[in-house]
Tab-separated table of C-alpha atoms in Angstrom:
chain	number	residue	atom	x	y	z
A	764	MET	CA	0.000	0.000	0.000
A	765	PHE	CA	2.789	2.440	0.890
A	766	SER	CA	4.696	1.636	-2.193
A	767	GLN	CA	1.558	2.117	-4.237
A	768	ARG	CA	0.943	5.537	-2.753
A	769	ALA	CA	4.504	6.566	-3.517
A	770	ALA	CA	4.093	5.405	-7.028
A	771	THR	CA	0.976	7.557	-7.410
A	772	LEU	CA	3.103	10.592	-6.823
A	773	LEU	CA	5.967	9.534	-8.986
A	774	VAL	CA	4.649	7.691	-11.976
A	775	PRO	CA	0.909	7.943	-12.501
A	776	LEU	CA	1.149	5.911	-15.667
A	777	ALA	CA	2.507	2.936	-13.837
A	778	VAL	CA	-0.435	3.043	-11.394
A	779	GLU	CA	-2.857	2.902	-14.230
A	780	ALA	CA	-1.078	-0.112	-15.522
A	781	THR	CA	-1.244	-1.840	-12.144
A	782	LEU	CA	-4.905	-0.882	-11.768
A	783	GLN	CA	-5.669	-2.467	-15.054
A	784	ALA	CA	-3.634	-5.489	-14.193
A	785	GLN	CA	-5.535	-5.812	-10.940
A	786	GLN	CA	-8.897	-5.608	-12.671
A	787	GLN	CA	-7.824	-8.157	-15.203
A	788	ARG	CA	-6.936	-10.504	-12.432
A	789	GLY	CA	-10.434	-10.010	-11.034
A	790	MET	CA	-9.263	-8.027	-8.035
A	791	ALA	CA	-10.939	-4.699	-8.607
A	792	THR	CA	-10.033	-1.862	-6.332
A	793	LEU	CA	-12.341	-0.844	-3.566
A	794	LYS	CA	-13.251	2.393	-5.293
A	795	ALA	CA	-14.224	0.645	-8.519
A	796	ILE	CA	-16.394	-1.831	-6.673
A	797	SER	CA	-18.160	0.813	-4.653
A	798	ILE	CA	-18.915	2.812	-7.825
A	799	ARG	CA	-20.433	-0.234	-9.473
A	800	LEU	CA	-22.354	-1.115	-6.364
A	801	LYS	CA	-23.848	2.351	-6.248
A	802	SER	CA	-24.862	2.281	-9.901
A	803	VAL	CA	-26.481	-1.138	-9.609
A	804	LYS	CA	-28.370	0.079	-6.556
A	805	ASN	CA	-29.620	3.059	-8.543
A	806	ILE	CA	-30.708	0.817	-11.383
A	807	GLN	CA	-32.587	-1.356	-8.955
A	808	LYS	CA	-34.365	1.685	-7.596
A	809	ILE	CA	-35.374	2.681	-11.117
A	810	THR	CA	-36.624	-0.767	-12.108
A	811	GLN	CA	-38.521	-1.066	-8.861
A	812	SER	CA	-40.339	2.198	-9.375
A	813	MET	CA	-41.009	1.305	-13.012
A	814	LYS	CA	-42.572	-1.895	-11.786
A	815	MET	CA	-44.795	0.006	-9.393
A	816	VAL	CA	-45.856	2.411	-12.137
A	817	SER	CA	-46.650	-0.346	-14.592
A	818	ALA	CA	-48.513	-2.285	-11.918
A	819	ALA	CA	-50.793	0.698	-11.440
A	820	LYS	CA	-51.149	1.139	-15.187
A	821	TYR	CA	-51.766	-2.552	-15.610
A	822	SER	CA	-54.662	-2.661	-13.172
A	823	ARG	CA	-56.296	0.173	-15.061
A	824	ALA	CA	-55.610	-1.462	-18.434
A	825	GLU	CA	-57.116	-4.709	-17.244
A	826	ARG	CA	-60.223	-2.943	-16.023
A	827	ASP	CA	-60.550	-1.202	-19.386
A	828	LEU	CA	-59.983	-4.442	-21.216
A	829	LYS	CA	-62.731	-6.177	-19.285
A	830	ALA	CA	-65.143	-3.502	-20.452
A	831	ALA	CA	-63.850	-3.576	-24.021
A	832	ARG	CA	-63.831	-7.337	-24.524
A	833	PRO	CA	-67.569	-7.854	-25.178
A	834	TYR	CA	-67.332	-4.870	-27.514
A	835	GLY	CA	-64.477	-6.428	-29.493
A	836	LEU	CA	-66.082	-9.853	-29.563
A	837	GLY	CA	-69.333	-8.275	-30.712
A	838	ALA	CA	-67.537	-6.537	-33.537
A	839	GLN	CA	-66.090	-9.873	-34.672
A	840	GLN	CA	-69.421	-11.722	-34.564
A	841	PHE	CA	-70.686	-10.581	-37.954
A	842	PHE	CA	-67.488	-11.643	-39.729
A	843	GLU	CA	-67.451	-14.991	-37.991
A	844	LYS	CA	-71.086	-15.753	-38.699
A	845	THR	CA	-70.972	-14.808	-42.353
A	846	GLU	CA	-67.796	-16.888	-42.781
A	847	ILE	CA	-66.245	-14.356	-45.068
A	848	GLN	CA	-63.268	-15.591	-46.994
A	849	SER	CA	-61.060	-13.721	-49.356
A	850	ASP	CA	-61.397	-14.441	-53.036
A	851	ASP	CA	-58.663	-16.874	-54.066
A	852	LYS	CA	-58.865	-16.141	-57.756
A	853	ALA	CA	-58.318	-12.429	-57.575
A	854	GLU	CA	-54.904	-10.938	-57.032
A	855	GLN	CA	-53.923	-11.143	-53.392
A	856	LYS	CA	-53.164	-7.904	-51.639
A	857	LYS	CA	-52.264	-8.374	-48.034
A	858	LEU	CA	-52.112	-5.922	-45.187
A	859	PHE	CA	-50.621	-6.305	-41.735
A	860	ILE	CA	-51.336	-3.900	-38.912
A	861	ALA	CA	-48.722	-4.250	-36.185
A	862	MET	CA	-50.117	-3.304	-32.768
A	863	THR	CA	-47.211	-2.159	-30.632
A	864	SER	CA	-46.359	1.000	-28.751
A	865	ASP	CA	-43.599	3.574	-28.447
A	866	ARG	CA	-42.276	2.254	-25.178
A	867	GLY	CA	-39.768	-0.509	-24.661
A	868	LEU	CA	-38.513	-2.380	-21.597
A	869	CYS	CA	-41.429	-4.760	-21.624
A	870	GLY	CA	-40.077	-8.140	-22.562
A	871	ALA	CA	-40.848	-9.680	-25.927
A	872	VAL	CA	-44.219	-7.993	-26.482
A	873	HIS	CA	-43.153	-5.892	-29.435
A	874	THR	CA	-40.586	-8.263	-30.875
A	875	GLY	CA	-43.174	-11.042	-30.910
A	876	VAL	CA	-45.487	-9.004	-33.109
A	877	ALA	CA	-42.662	-7.848	-35.349
A	878	ARG	CA	-41.268	-11.364	-35.631
A	879	PHE	CA	-44.636	-12.743	-36.708
A	880	ILE	CA	-44.884	-10.184	-39.491
A	881	ARG	CA	-41.260	-10.724	-40.482
A	882	ASN	CA	-41.839	-14.464	-40.834
A	883	GLU	CA	-44.897	-13.841	-42.987
A	884	MET	CA	-42.970	-11.364	-45.089
A	885	ASN	CA	-40.116	-13.838	-45.505
A	886	LYS	CA	-42.533	-16.294	-47.064
A	887	ASP	CA	-43.954	-13.848	-49.536
A	888	SER	CA	-43.421	-10.126	-49.405
A	889	SER	CA	-44.930	-9.287	-52.790
A	890	ASN	CA	-48.209	-7.377	-52.652
A	891	THR	CA	-48.007	-6.994	-48.911
A	892	LYS	CA	-48.059	-3.763	-46.989
A	893	ILE	CA	-47.496	-3.011	-43.321
A	894	ILE	CA	-48.993	-0.414	-41.040
A	895	CYS	CA	-47.071	0.179	-37.841
A	896	VAL	CA	-48.881	1.358	-34.752
A	897	GLY	CA	-46.182	2.429	-32.339
A	898	ASP	CA	-42.536	3.245	-32.937
A	899	LYS	CA	-41.199	-0.093	-31.728
A	900	SER	CA	-42.554	-2.141	-34.622
A	901	ARG	CA	-41.351	0.502	-37.045
A	902	SER	CA	-37.792	0.409	-35.757
A	903	ILE	CA	-37.727	-3.380	-36.070
A	904	LEU	CA	-39.475	-3.715	-39.418
A	905	SER	CA	-38.181	-0.657	-41.253
A	906	ARG	CA	-34.701	-2.156	-41.642
A	907	LEU	CA	-35.909	-5.028	-43.821
A	908	TYR	CA	-39.250	-3.906	-45.165
A	909	GLY	CA	-39.057	-0.124	-44.965
A	910	LYS	CA	-40.493	0.301	-48.448
A	911	ASP	CA	-43.600	-1.719	-47.585
A	912	ILE	CA	-44.625	0.400	-44.617
A	913	LEU	CA	-47.673	2.500	-45.493
A	914	PHE	CA	-47.632	4.724	-42.442
A	915	VAL	CA	-46.650	4.761	-38.786
A	916	ALA	CA	-48.840	5.850	-35.899
A	917	ASN	CA	-46.800	7.534	-33.163
A	918	GLU	CA	-47.465	8.559	-29.597
A	919	VAL	CA	-48.985	5.211	-28.663
A	920	GLY	CA	-48.560	3.800	-25.207
A	921	ARG	CA	-48.029	6.913	-23.121
A	922	LEU	CA	-51.724	7.146	-22.336
A	923	PRO	CA	-54.339	4.384	-22.396
A	924	PRO	CA	-55.753	4.004	-25.923
A	925	THR	CA	-59.076	5.695	-26.635
A	926	PHE	CA	-61.659	5.208	-29.320
A	927	ILE	CA	-60.573	8.488	-30.895
A	928	ASP	CA	-57.053	7.095	-31.414
A	929	ALA	CA	-58.508	3.979	-32.976
A	930	SER	CA	-60.836	5.854	-35.297
A	931	ARG	CA	-57.974	8.093	-36.365
A	932	ILE	CA	-55.925	5.038	-37.340
A	933	ALA	CA	-58.919	3.490	-39.115
A	934	HIS	CA	-59.400	6.757	-40.983
A	935	GLU	CA	-55.769	6.689	-42.114
A	936	VAL	CA	-56.138	3.078	-43.253
A	937	MET	CA	-59.125	4.083	-45.369
A	938	LYS	CA	-57.386	7.206	-46.632
A	939	SER	CA	-54.224	5.354	-47.640
A	940	GLY	CA	-56.130	4.067	-50.670
A	941	TYR	CA	-54.583	0.638	-50.391
A	942	ASP	CA	-57.323	-1.759	-51.483
A	943	PHE	CA	-56.354	-4.911	-49.606
A	944	THR	CA	-58.083	-8.243	-50.095
A	945	GLU	CA	-56.770	-9.874	-46.979
A	946	GLY	CA	-55.884	-7.919	-43.891
A	947	SER	CA	-54.933	-8.853	-40.387
A	948	ILE	CA	-54.229	-7.039	-37.186
A	949	VAL	CA	-51.312	-8.608	-35.352
A	950	TYR	CA	-51.599	-8.011	-31.623
A	951	ASN	CA	-50.900	-9.603	-28.253
A	952	ARG	CA	-53.974	-11.150	-26.741
A	953	PHE	CA	-53.931	-10.830	-22.993
A	954	LYS	CA	-54.470	-14.099	-21.140
A	955	SER	CA	-53.264	-13.505	-17.603
A	956	VAL	CA	-50.664	-11.476	-15.759
A	957	VAL	CA	-47.947	-13.896	-16.754
A	958	SER	CA	-49.045	-14.833	-20.245
A	959	TYR	CA	-50.116	-13.282	-23.503
A	960	GLN	CA	-50.273	-14.640	-27.001
A	961	CYS	CA	-49.395	-13.115	-30.337
A	962	THR	CA	-52.630	-13.419	-32.318
A	963	THR	CA	-54.020	-12.221	-35.623
A	964	LEU	CA	-57.460	-10.792	-36.208
A	965	PRO	CA	-58.734	-10.743	-39.800
A	966	ILE	CA	-60.119	-7.548	-41.288
A	967	PHE	CA	-61.992	-7.269	-44.562
A	968	SER	CA	-62.479	-4.707	-47.283
A	969	SER	CA	-65.917	-3.947	-48.656
A	970	ASN	CA	-65.186	-5.802	-51.916
A	971	THR	CA	-64.492	-9.027	-50.081
A	972	VAL	CA	-67.577	-8.677	-47.914
A	973	GLU	CA	-69.858	-7.944	-50.839
A	974	LYS	CA	-68.738	-11.094	-52.600
A	975	SER	CA	-69.507	-13.290	-49.593
A	976	ASP	CA	-72.211	-15.939	-50.136
A	977	LYS	CA	-73.858	-15.601	-46.778
A	978	LEU	CA	-74.477	-11.916	-47.208
A	979	ALA	CA	-77.581	-12.773	-49.240
A	980	VAL	CA	-79.510	-13.691	-46.082
A	981	TYR	CA	-79.023	-10.171	-44.744
A	982	ASP	CA	-81.888	-7.868	-45.477
A	983	SER	CA	-81.963	-4.371	-46.956
A	984	LEU	CA	-78.286	-3.773	-47.528
A	985	ASP	CA	-76.804	-1.271	-49.880
A	986	ALA	CA	-73.200	-0.447	-50.586
A	987	ASP	CA	-73.412	2.674	-48.455
A	988	VAL	CA	-74.531	0.836	-45.339
A	989	ILE	CA	-71.879	-1.861	-45.805
A	990	GLN	CA	-69.202	0.754	-46.311
A	991	SER	CA	-70.165	2.669	-43.163
A	992	TYR	CA	-70.560	-0.551	-41.230
A	993	LEU	CA	-67.109	-1.778	-42.214
A	994	GLU	CA	-65.456	1.537	-41.475
A	995	TYR	CA	-66.940	1.546	-38.020
A	996	SER	CA	-66.085	-2.126	-37.481
A	997	LEU	CA	-62.486	-1.478	-38.421
A	998	ALA	CA	-62.275	1.280	-35.827
A	999	SER	CA	-63.886	-0.983	-33.224
A	1000	LEU	CA	-61.514	-3.845	-33.970
A	1001	ILE	CA	-58.496	-1.555	-33.835
A	1002	PHE	CA	-59.769	-0.146	-30.558
A	1003	TYR	CA	-60.225	-3.622	-29.119
A	1004	THR	CA	-56.795	-4.855	-30.223
A	1005	MET	CA	-55.188	-1.690	-28.868
A	1006	LYS	CA	-56.741	-2.405	-25.489
A	1007	GLU	CA	-55.539	-6.013	-25.582
A	1008	SER	CA	-52.034	-4.965	-26.569
A	1009	ALA	CA	-51.857	-2.230	-23.967
A	1010	CYS	CA	-52.861	-4.641	-21.244
A	1011	SER	CA	-50.350	-7.302	-22.351
A	1012	GLU	CA	-47.658	-4.674	-22.569
A	1013	GLN	CA	-48.201	-3.376	-19.061
A	1014	SER	CA	-48.369	-6.849	-17.563
A	1015	SER	CA	-45.255	-7.876	-19.443
A	1016	ARG	CA	-43.424	-4.738	-18.330
A	1017	MET	CA	-44.396	-5.496	-14.786
A	1018	THR	CA	-42.869	-8.978	-15.049
A	1019	ALA	CA	-39.780	-7.721	-16.855
A	1020	MET	CA	-39.139	-5.030	-14.280
A	1021	ASP	CA	-39.730	-7.456	-11.441
A	1022	ASN	CA	-37.110	-9.764	-12.933
A	1023	ALA	CA	-34.728	-6.872	-13.466
A	1024	SER	CA	-35.086	-5.809	-9.825
A	1025	LYS	CA	-34.454	-9.384	-8.743
A	1026	ASN	CA	-31.347	-9.644	-10.915
A	1027	ALA	CA	-30.088	-6.318	-9.625
A	1028	GLY	CA	-30.611	-7.625	-6.104
A	1029	GLU	CA	-28.473	-10.650	-6.885
A	1030	MET	CA	-25.757	-8.458	-8.353
A	1031	ILE	CA	-25.823	-6.207	-5.309
A	1032	GLU	CA	-25.409	-9.219	-3.052
A	1033	LYS	CA	-22.409	-10.465	-4.998
A	1034	LEU	CA	-20.820	-7.034	-5.248
A	1035	THR	CA	-21.265	-6.388	-1.528
A	1036	LEU	CA	-19.539	-9.674	-0.818
A	1037	THR	CA	-16.619	-8.832	-3.083
A	1038	PHE	CA	-16.481	-5.342	-1.638
A	1039	ASN	CA	-16.245	-6.602	1.931
A	1040	ARG	CA	-13.730	-9.274	0.985
A	1041	THR	CA	-11.517	-6.778	-0.795
A	1042	ARG	CA	-11.765	-4.341	2.086
A	1043	GLN	CA	-10.703	-7.071	4.494
A	1044	ALA	CA	-7.843	-8.046	2.196
A	1045	VAL	CA	-6.633	-4.468	2.100
A	1046	ILE	CA	-6.725	-4.207	5.910
A	1047	THR	CA	-4.904	-7.493	6.315
A	1048	ARG	CA	-2.238	-6.428	3.855
A	1049	GLU	CA	-1.731	-3.086	5.597
A	1050	LEU	CA	-1.387	-4.862	8.920
A	1051	ILE	CA	1.181	-7.259	7.482
A	1052	GLU	CA	3.121	-4.360	6.030
A	1053	ILE	CA	3.107	-2.463	9.331
A	1054	ILE	CA	4.103	-5.476	11.395
A	1055	SER	CA	6.839	-6.583	9.043
A	1056	GLY	CA	8.091	-2.992	8.869
A	1057	ALA	CA	8.224	-2.839	12.693
A	1058	ALA	CA	9.935	-6.235	12.835
A	1059	ALA	CA	12.593	-5.026	10.365
A	1060	LEU	CA	13.464	-2.096	12.674
A	1061	ASP	CA	14.302	-4.376	15.615
B	552	MET	CA	-89.605	-54.425	-29.758
B	553	SER	CA	-87.961	-52.500	-32.541
B	554	PHE	CA	-91.122	-50.496	-32.916
B	555	VAL	CA	-90.888	-49.358	-29.339
B	556	LYS	CA	-87.257	-48.479	-29.857
B	557	ASN	CA	-88.088	-46.415	-32.909
B	558	ALA	CA	-90.802	-44.611	-31.084
B	559	ARG	CA	-88.448	-43.814	-28.267
B	560	MET	CA	-85.847	-42.508	-30.674
B	561	LEU	CA	-88.442	-40.328	-32.332
B	562	ALA	CA	-89.536	-39.005	-29.007
B	563	VAL	CA	-85.951	-38.168	-28.066
B	564	ARG	CA	-85.369	-36.475	-31.363
B	565	GLY	CA	-88.604	-34.562	-31.037
B	566	SER	CA	-87.732	-33.203	-27.661
B	567	ARG	CA	-84.346	-32.192	-28.960
B	568	MET	CA	-85.951	-30.312	-31.831
B	569	ILE	CA	-88.184	-28.460	-29.452
B	570	GLN	CA	-85.169	-27.552	-27.367
B	571	SER	CA	-83.249	-26.226	-30.330
B	572	ARG	CA	-86.248	-24.269	-31.533
B	573	GLY	CA	-86.722	-22.880	-28.070
B	574	TYR	CA	-83.172	-21.603	-28.242
B	575	ALA	CA	-83.750	-19.697	-31.471
B	576	ASP	CA	-86.783	-17.971	-29.985
B	577	GLU	CA	-84.575	-16.080	-27.611
B	578	MET	CA	-82.627	-13.069	-28.596
B	579	LYS	CA	-79.069	-12.641	-27.400
B	580	LEU	CA	-78.152	-9.014	-27.112
B	581	THR	CA	-74.675	-7.602	-26.893
B	582	PHE	CA	-74.914	-3.887	-26.269
B	583	ALA	CA	-71.540	-2.324	-25.681
B	584	ALA	CA	-69.847	1.005	-26.055
B	585	ALA	CA	-66.189	1.933	-26.041
B	586	ASN	CA	-66.599	3.208	-22.487
B	587	LYS	CA	-68.818	0.503	-20.980
B	588	THR	CA	-70.590	-2.776	-21.612
B	589	PHE	CA	-74.311	-2.765	-20.881
B	590	TYR	CA	-75.429	-6.215	-22.050
B	591	ASP	CA	-73.090	-9.100	-22.778
B	592	ASN	CA	-74.927	-11.869	-24.600
B	593	ALA	CA	-77.952	-11.287	-22.395
B	594	GLU	CA	-81.404	-12.542	-23.290
B	595	VAL	CA	-83.852	-9.727	-23.886
B	596	ARG	CA	-87.281	-9.423	-25.449
B	597	GLN	CA	-86.939	-6.429	-27.705
B	598	VAL	CA	-84.519	-3.674	-28.676
B	599	ASP	CA	-85.481	-0.419	-30.376
B	600	VAL	CA	-82.630	1.207	-32.262
B	601	PRO	CA	-82.304	4.439	-34.226
B	602	SER	CA	-80.594	3.904	-37.585
B	603	PHE	CA	-79.934	6.059	-40.603
B	604	SER	CA	-82.592	4.199	-42.549
B	605	GLY	CA	-85.122	4.882	-39.780
B	606	SER	CA	-85.699	3.595	-36.285
B	607	PHE	CA	-86.755	0.002	-35.893
B	608	GLY	CA	-87.466	-2.547	-33.218
B	609	ILE	CA	-85.738	-5.921	-33.112
B	610	LEU	CA	-87.482	-9.000	-31.767
B	611	ALA	CA	-86.259	-12.593	-31.816
B	612	LYS	CA	-86.099	-14.101	-35.314
B	613	HIS	CA	-85.669	-10.716	-36.892
B	614	VAL	CA	-84.414	-10.990	-40.443
B	615	PRO	CA	-80.592	-10.712	-40.465
B	616	THR	CA	-79.484	-7.209	-41.242
B	617	LEU	CA	-76.790	-4.615	-40.821
B	618	ALA	CA	-77.403	-0.992	-40.018
B	619	VAL	CA	-75.575	2.103	-38.871
B	620	LEU	CA	-76.639	3.814	-35.653
B	621	LYS	CA	-77.493	7.460	-35.647
B	622	PRO	CA	-77.559	9.666	-32.542
B	623	GLY	CA	-80.625	8.769	-30.544
B	624	VAL	CA	-82.081	6.512	-27.900
B	625	VAL	CA	-81.703	2.752	-27.765
B	626	GLN	CA	-84.492	1.175	-25.752
B	627	VAL	CA	-84.065	-2.314	-24.322
B	628	TYR	CA	-87.069	-4.370	-23.128
B	629	GLU	CA	-85.820	-7.074	-20.807
B	630	ASN	CA	-87.544	-10.404	-20.310
B	631	ASP	CA	-88.969	-9.394	-16.924
B	632	GLY	CA	-90.666	-6.377	-18.466
B	633	LYS	CA	-88.115	-3.816	-17.330
B	634	THR	CA	-87.209	-1.225	-19.941
B	635	SER	CA	-84.072	0.863	-20.024
B	636	LYS	CA	-83.138	3.733	-22.296
B	637	TYR	CA	-79.624	4.587	-23.400
B	638	PHE	CA	-78.408	7.453	-25.476
B	639	VAL	CA	-75.960	6.480	-28.244
B	640	SER	CA	-73.868	8.783	-30.406
B	641	SER	CA	-72.989	6.519	-33.326
B	642	GLY	CA	-72.107	2.936	-34.069
B	643	THR	CA	-73.380	-0.211	-35.726
B	644	ILE	CA	-76.159	-2.747	-35.397
B	645	SER	CA	-75.871	-6.279	-36.671
B	646	VAL	CA	-78.631	-8.850	-36.455
B	647	ASN	CA	-77.388	-12.325	-37.290
B	648	GLU	CA	-79.057	-15.506	-38.468
B	649	ASP	CA	-78.998	-17.115	-35.022
B	650	SER	CA	-80.978	-14.226	-33.510
B	651	SER	CA	-77.945	-12.690	-31.893
B	652	VAL	CA	-77.907	-8.924	-31.943
B	653	GLN	CA	-74.864	-6.695	-31.558
B	654	VAL	CA	-75.365	-3.035	-30.887
B	655	LEU	CA	-71.969	-1.375	-30.743
B	656	ALA	CA	-71.826	2.302	-29.962
B	657	GLU	CA	-68.991	4.755	-29.849
B	658	GLU	CA	-70.394	6.337	-26.712
B	659	ALA	CA	-73.451	5.255	-24.762
B	660	HIS	CA	-74.910	6.484	-21.508
B	661	SER	CA	-78.082	5.960	-19.594
B	662	VAL	CA	-80.644	8.633	-20.467
B	663	THR	CA	-81.050	9.525	-16.791
B	664	ASP	CA	-77.388	10.584	-16.670
B	665	ILE	CA	-77.821	13.362	-19.226
B	666	ASP	CA	-77.619	16.952	-18.036
B	667	VAL	CA	-79.972	18.955	-20.264
B	668	ASN	CA	-78.450	22.345	-19.507
B	669	GLU	CA	-74.990	21.104	-20.324
B	670	ALA	CA	-76.308	19.638	-23.577
B	671	ARG	CA	-77.955	22.974	-24.499
B	672	GLN	CA	-74.688	24.781	-23.879
B	673	LEU	CA	-72.878	22.304	-26.110
B	674	LEU	CA	-75.515	22.743	-28.797
B	675	SER	CA	-75.132	26.525	-28.913
B	676	GLN	CA	-71.362	26.144	-28.855
B	677	TYR	CA	-71.377	23.836	-31.867
B	678	GLN	CA	-73.996	25.935	-33.667
B	679	SER	CA	-71.670	28.914	-33.525
B	680	ALA	CA	-68.810	26.641	-34.627
B	681	LEU	CA	-70.934	25.538	-37.576
B	682	SER	CA	-71.642	29.088	-38.702
B	683	SER	CA	-68.019	30.135	-38.350
B	684	ALA	CA	-66.523	26.997	-39.937
B	685	SER	CA	-64.438	27.791	-42.975
B	686	SER	CA	-63.420	24.455	-44.481
B	687	ASP	CA	-65.830	21.756	-45.606
B	688	GLU	CA	-64.338	19.302	-43.163
B	689	ALA	CA	-64.807	21.577	-40.154
B	690	LYS	CA	-68.350	22.334	-41.322
B	691	ALA	CA	-69.211	18.623	-41.555
B	692	GLU	CA	-67.711	17.959	-38.134
B	693	ALA	CA	-69.707	20.773	-36.538
B	694	ALA	CA	-72.888	19.621	-38.314
B	695	ILE	CA	-72.444	16.138	-36.867
B	696	ALA	CA	-71.864	17.589	-33.403
B	697	VAL	CA	-75.016	19.743	-33.716
B	698	GLU	CA	-77.075	16.742	-34.811
B	699	CYS	CA	-75.746	14.731	-31.884
B	700	CYS	CA	-76.492	17.520	-29.401
B	701	GLU	CA	-80.035	17.932	-30.715
B	702	ALA	CA	-80.638	14.218	-30.290
B	703	LEU	CA	-79.116	14.421	-26.809
B	704	ILE	CA	-81.520	17.165	-25.736
B	705	LYS	CA	-84.460	15.327	-27.267
B	706	ALA	CA	-83.469	12.177	-25.422
B	707	ALA	CA	-83.166	13.956	-22.090
B	708	GLU	CA	-86.533	15.695	-22.280
């Protein structure tokens, strides 16, 4: 220790070299350990508070979802009961709507959606367009399929989704002028706090619906009514999937942050142990130096 | 012996048919809005809905149809004779082959929750917005809001 202090005064460069050598050997200095310990503790504080925040947001999202589920299922009923299928003969034009948000740090929620679309695009990316809701899906998908993205909806995920957001997106879908034959919304269906599933929900254009066989049993329909009906249904379905995604995202963030806090706790434990051990080693060495110095004087 | 068996089979089948017919006589209503769910697959007797092609009542075995809601009052007659009125702003109605009815509204509230004075204030606010609107889009938006407010006041009175 004495020699080291002397060296600090004389040749700073040499100290740096020894410091490095020490760290390489796995014997970090006390200072370095305490800095790391402090930063890990700060990170744990952050992840813990993020968990608390998302837990509060999650309980609200789940409440909202409970109210929105019958609404979403009701919106799907007509399409299920008429058994609408896209025309196989006509040219296929596909559309994917990726339901994600702007916020990360929530496990594999966004990557799951993006991966699903990427796999579909790998199979056949001709005549397929993507609409990204939320920045996360855009940043993942734009690298490979940037030219196929029709538009991106930003500012998703900060606040709980509302019907106005959904109708705005539906309006943009209509306005984009892309006449798809087969569309699907890719979203995370919320199952429970610990599980969600990446699911697709089919959406249909008015052409496809008008060609459906079962539509004949429906009374007094004209193109205008069908058009308005479908526009409204699209908004409802987007609204419902946004609610599902938001709930899955919050629950997943809660789990992710809980795990992060746990991992940080483990790291803190290990670092504290190393810190104490190193401190003890330093004290022991100083004692040895003092005693052997005193013994040499005799 | 076989005759008896046949008769029994017929009887079983008959009772099953009655059961299935009994099922179709009931109407399953899903009435939900973006803010709240009022009925989730509940059995009701009748629903009156306002649509753009005119208001109409839906009973069980109504012919399948699609319609678009216009601002107005949805009235639900429950099986025990209770009626409830809800104001809806816009949305869709679908009546399916199996007598299930979905009324999906953008916003829906019980008529008793409406504050008439507030609605009148909104009406005058949007009327002035309508007269001062410059673009076609703003004009259409204000016209829709005025129509909705008028229906709201009518519903509350």
